[in-house]
């Protein structure tokens, strides 16, 4: 039987630990819902441990800063060990295979307030440039 181990996350960077050959980042993802019985909104934040171990990714990951929004793809790995007291421990990590930092929009305030029209609206309102050299 075939199986897939793929994770896609988009979230905000928390802690960053840079080592020589590995970068470890905590990533927060959030989701929310509205309670049935009230208008109260409930947010839930999950923290994910990302491991950047591919050399080209390690070099690029060293430029990530706390608070950055990043998109990552990878797979889930489970690491387990036994403590000195004999207690078994386990942690889930995301082995990152590709990532991208998401740019924060820095648009002048006046552009937020201007209504945007689509091409269809422009055609309906005859606001299409008559000097267009369209072949049809």
PDB file of C-alpha atoms in Angstrom:
ATOM      1  CA  UNK A   1       0.000   0.000   0.000  1.00  0.00           C
ATOM      2  CA  UNK A   2       1.305   3.448  -0.932  1.00  0.00           C
ATOM      3  CA  UNK A   3       1.624   6.189   1.642  1.00  0.00           C
ATOM      4  CA  UNK A   4       2.463   9.876   1.774  1.00  0.00           C
ATOM      5  CA  UNK A   5       4.303  11.764   4.511  1.00  0.00           C
ATOM      6  CA  UNK A   6       3.974  15.418   3.505  1.00  0.00           C
ATOM      7  CA  UNK A   7       3.372  18.506   5.601  1.00  0.00           C
ATOM      8  CA  UNK A   8       2.576  22.023   4.397  1.00  0.00           C
ATOM      9  CA  UNK A   9       2.596  24.833   6.953  1.00  0.00           C
ATOM     10  CA  UNK A  10       2.256  28.608   6.851  1.00  0.00           C
ATOM     11  CA  UNK A  11       2.914  30.384  10.110  1.00  0.00           C
ATOM     12  CA  UNK A  12       4.927  32.805  12.216  1.00  0.00           C
ATOM     13  CA  UNK A  13       8.470  32.133  13.379  1.00  0.00           C
ATOM     14  CA  UNK A  14       9.085  31.879  17.115  1.00  0.00           C
ATOM     15  CA  UNK A  15      12.478  30.780  18.394  1.00  0.00           C
ATOM     16  CA  UNK A  16      15.450  30.173  16.117  1.00  0.00           C
ATOM     17  CA  UNK A  17      18.459  28.009  16.979  1.00  0.00           C
ATOM     18  CA  UNK A  18      21.309  28.156  14.478  1.00  0.00           C
ATOM     19  CA  UNK A  19      23.947  25.452  14.560  1.00  0.00           C
ATOM     20  CA  UNK A  20      26.743  24.766  12.101  1.00  0.00           C
ATOM     21  CA  UNK A  21      24.886  22.236   9.929  1.00  0.00           C
ATOM     22  CA  UNK A  22      21.285  22.574  11.152  1.00  0.00           C
ATOM     23  CA  UNK A  23      18.783  25.341  11.828  1.00  0.00           C
ATOM     24  CA  UNK A  24      15.915  24.603  14.212  1.00  0.00           C
ATOM     25  CA  UNK A  25      12.880  26.912  14.208  1.00  0.00           C
ATOM     26  CA  UNK A  26       9.626  26.884  16.131  1.00  0.00           C
ATOM     27  CA  UNK A  27       6.666  27.831  13.951  1.00  0.00           C
ATOM     28  CA  UNK A  28       3.242  28.922  15.216  1.00  0.00           C
ATOM     29  CA  UNK A  29       0.114  28.173  13.213  1.00  0.00           C
ATOM     30  CA  UNK A  30      -3.311  29.359  14.301  1.00  0.00           C
ATOM     31  CA  UNK A  31      -6.890  28.418  13.680  1.00  0.00           C
ATOM     32  CA  UNK A  32     -10.101  29.590  15.228  1.00  0.00           C
ATOM     33  CA  UNK A  33     -13.780  28.994  15.572  1.00  0.00           C
ATOM     34  CA  UNK A  34     -16.849  30.700  16.960  1.00  0.00           C
ATOM     35  CA  UNK A  35     -18.577  29.018  19.899  1.00  0.00           C
ATOM     36  CA  UNK A  36     -22.074  27.724  19.183  1.00  0.00           C
ATOM     37  CA  UNK A  37     -23.738  29.235  22.235  1.00  0.00           C
ATOM     38  CA  UNK A  38     -22.185  32.699  22.025  1.00  0.00           C
ATOM     39  CA  UNK A  39     -20.439  35.185  19.774  1.00  0.00           C
ATOM     40  CA  UNK A  40     -17.109  34.372  21.432  1.00  0.00           C
ATOM     41  CA  UNK A  41     -14.240  33.612  19.046  1.00  0.00           C
ATOM     42  CA  UNK A  42     -11.744  30.964  20.188  1.00  0.00           C
ATOM     43  CA  UNK A  43      -8.210  30.915  18.759  1.00  0.00           C
ATOM     44  CA  UNK A  44      -5.965  27.876  18.948  1.00  0.00           C
ATOM     45  CA  UNK A  45      -2.224  28.061  18.316  1.00  0.00           C
ATOM     46  CA  UNK A  46      -0.114  25.010  17.504  1.00  0.00           C
ATOM     47  CA  UNK A  47       3.690  25.048  17.701  1.00  0.00           C
ATOM     48  CA  UNK A  48       5.758  23.021  15.252  1.00  0.00           C
ATOM     49  CA  UNK A  49       9.458  22.179  15.455  1.00  0.00           C
ATOM     50  CA  UNK A  50      11.092  22.682  12.052  1.00  0.00           C
ATOM     51  CA  UNK A  51      14.471  21.169  11.192  1.00  0.00           C
ATOM     52  CA  UNK A  52      16.450  22.607   8.292  1.00  0.00           C
ATOM     53  CA  UNK A  53      19.252  20.130   7.528  1.00  0.00           C
ATOM     54  CA  UNK A  54      19.742  20.326   3.742  1.00  0.00           C
ATOM     55  CA  UNK A  55      22.897  22.469   3.264  1.00  0.00           C
ATOM     56  CA  UNK A  56      21.379  24.935   0.776  1.00  0.00           C
ATOM     57  CA  UNK A  57      18.330  25.382   3.025  1.00  0.00           C
ATOM     58  CA  UNK A  58      20.484  25.856   6.126  1.00  0.00           C
ATOM     59  CA  UNK A  59      22.284  28.805   4.510  1.00  0.00           C
ATOM     60  CA  UNK A  60      18.985  30.449   3.535  1.00  0.00           C
ATOM     61  CA  UNK A  61      17.269  29.641   6.844  1.00  0.00           C
ATOM     62  CA  UNK A  62      19.968  31.551   8.723  1.00  0.00           C
ATOM     63  CA  UNK A  63      18.363  34.755   7.340  1.00  0.00           C
ATOM     64  CA  UNK A  64      14.954  34.041   8.893  1.00  0.00           C
ATOM     65  CA  UNK A  65      14.010  36.336  11.771  1.00  0.00           C
ATOM     66  CA  UNK A  66      11.614  35.944  14.686  1.00  0.00           C
ATOM     67  CA  UNK A  67       8.136  37.082  13.630  1.00  0.00           C
ATOM     68  CA  UNK A  68       8.662  36.317   9.934  1.00  0.00           C
ATOM     69  CA  UNK A  69       5.856  34.562   8.135  1.00  0.00           C
ATOM     70  CA  UNK A  70       7.127  31.474   6.307  1.00  0.00           C
ATOM     71  CA  UNK A  71       5.689  28.729   4.130  1.00  0.00           C
ATOM     72  CA  UNK A  72       7.306  25.295   4.532  1.00  0.00           C
ATOM     73  CA  UNK A  73       6.951  21.853   3.010  1.00  0.00           C
ATOM     74  CA  UNK A  74       8.460  18.773   4.562  1.00  0.00           C
ATOM     75  CA  UNK A  75       7.780  15.475   6.270  1.00  0.00           C
ATOM     76  CA  UNK A  76       7.079  14.397   9.839  1.00  0.00           C
ATOM     77  CA  UNK A  77       9.912  12.648  11.663  1.00  0.00           C
ATOM     78  CA  UNK A  78       9.685  11.119  15.117  1.00  0.00           C
ATOM     79  CA  UNK A  79      12.740  11.107  17.363  1.00  0.00           C
ATOM     80  CA  UNK A  80      12.647   9.023  20.529  1.00  0.00           C
ATOM     81  CA  UNK A  81      15.121   8.512  23.352  1.00  0.00           C
ATOM     82  CA  UNK A  82      15.361   7.304  26.929  1.00  0.00           C
ATOM     83  CA  UNK A  83      16.314   9.674  29.730  1.00  0.00           C
ATOM     84  CA  UNK A  84      18.839   8.859  32.446  1.00  0.00           C
ATOM     85  CA  UNK A  85      15.891   8.018  34.691  1.00  0.00           C
ATOM     86  CA  UNK A  86      14.694   5.406  32.163  1.00  0.00           C
ATOM     87  CA  UNK A  87      11.733   7.447  30.936  1.00  0.00           C
ATOM     88  CA  UNK A  88      10.957   7.156  27.219  1.00  0.00           C
ATOM     89  CA  UNK A  89      10.575  10.487  25.411  1.00  0.00           C
ATOM     90  CA  UNK A  90       9.399  11.255  21.906  1.00  0.00           C
ATOM     91  CA  UNK A  91       9.219  14.397  19.781  1.00  0.00           C
ATOM     92  CA  UNK A  92       7.709  15.089  16.371  1.00  0.00           C
ATOM     93  CA  UNK A  93       9.691  17.308  14.003  1.00  0.00           C
ATOM     94  CA  UNK A  94       9.153  18.603  10.500  1.00  0.00           C
ATOM     95  CA  UNK A  95      12.128  17.870   8.232  1.00  0.00           C
ATOM     96  CA  UNK A  96      11.927  20.833   5.855  1.00  0.00           C
ATOM     97  CA  UNK A  97      12.565  20.176   2.149  1.00  0.00           C
ATOM     98  CA  UNK A  98      11.502  23.570   0.801  1.00  0.00           C
ATOM     99  CA  UNK A  99      10.461  26.913   2.256  1.00  0.00           C
ATOM    100  CA  UNK A 100       9.682  30.490   1.335  1.00  0.00           C
ATOM    101  CA  UNK A 101       9.482  33.641   3.430  1.00  0.00           C
ATOM    102  CA  UNK A 102       6.274  35.530   2.823  1.00  0.00           C
ATOM    103  CA  UNK A 103       6.651  39.239   2.116  1.00  0.00           C
ATOM    104  CA  UNK A 104       4.708  41.600   4.305  1.00  0.00           C
ATOM    105  CA  UNK A 105       2.548  43.960   2.259  1.00  0.00           C
ATOM    106  CA  UNK A 106       3.685  47.560   2.563  1.00  0.00           C
ATOM    107  CA  UNK A 107       1.107  49.403   0.514  1.00  0.00           C
ATOM    108  CA  UNK A 108       0.465  53.148   0.916  1.00  0.00           C
ATOM    109  CA  UNK A 109      -2.737  53.823   2.850  1.00  0.00           C
ATOM    110  CA  UNK A 110      -4.398  55.630  -0.051  1.00  0.00           C
ATOM    111  CA  UNK A 111      -4.347  52.428  -2.112  1.00  0.00           C
ATOM    112  CA  UNK A 112      -6.352  50.556   0.529  1.00  0.00           C
ATOM    113  CA  UNK A 113      -9.247  52.979   0.139  1.00  0.00           C
ATOM    114  CA  UNK A 114      -9.386  53.051  -3.651  1.00  0.00           C
ATOM    115  CA  UNK A 115     -11.976  50.715  -5.140  1.00  0.00           C
ATOM    116  CA  UNK A 116     -10.456  48.136  -7.444  1.00  0.00           C
ATOM    117  CA  UNK A 117     -12.292  47.292 -10.635  1.00  0.00           C
ATOM    118  CA  UNK A 118     -11.945  44.137 -12.632  1.00  0.00           C
ATOM    119  CA  UNK A 119     -11.550  43.969 -16.401  1.00  0.00           C
ATOM    120  CA  UNK A 120     -15.150  42.732 -16.637  1.00  0.00           C
ATOM    121  CA  UNK A 121     -16.409  45.788 -14.736  1.00  0.00           C
ATOM    122  CA  UNK A 122     -14.369  48.052 -16.986  1.00  0.00           C
ATOM    123  CA  UNK A 123     -15.867  46.472 -20.107  1.00  0.00           C
ATOM    124  CA  UNK A 124     -19.403  46.734 -18.718  1.00  0.00           C
ATOM    125  CA  UNK A 125     -18.861  50.391 -17.868  1.00  0.00           C
ATOM    126  CA  UNK A 126     -17.080  51.116 -21.189  1.00  0.00           C
ATOM    127  CA  UNK A 127     -13.911  52.109 -19.336  1.00  0.00           C
ATOM    128  CA  UNK A 128     -11.668  50.130 -21.672  1.00  0.00           C
ATOM    129  CA  UNK A 129      -8.902  52.038 -23.409  1.00  0.00           C
ATOM    130  CA  UNK A 130     -10.026  52.524 -27.033  1.00  0.00           C
ATOM    131  CA  UNK A 131      -6.424  52.823 -28.236  1.00  0.00           C
ATOM    132  CA  UNK A 132      -5.651  49.226 -27.282  1.00  0.00           C
ATOM    133  CA  UNK A 133      -4.101  47.255 -30.121  1.00  0.00           C
ATOM    134  CA  UNK A 134      -5.979  44.094 -29.365  1.00  0.00           C
ATOM    135  CA  UNK A 135      -6.237  41.705 -32.319  1.00  0.00           C
ATOM    136  CA  UNK A 136      -9.941  41.050 -31.701  1.00  0.00           C
TER     137      UNK A 136
END
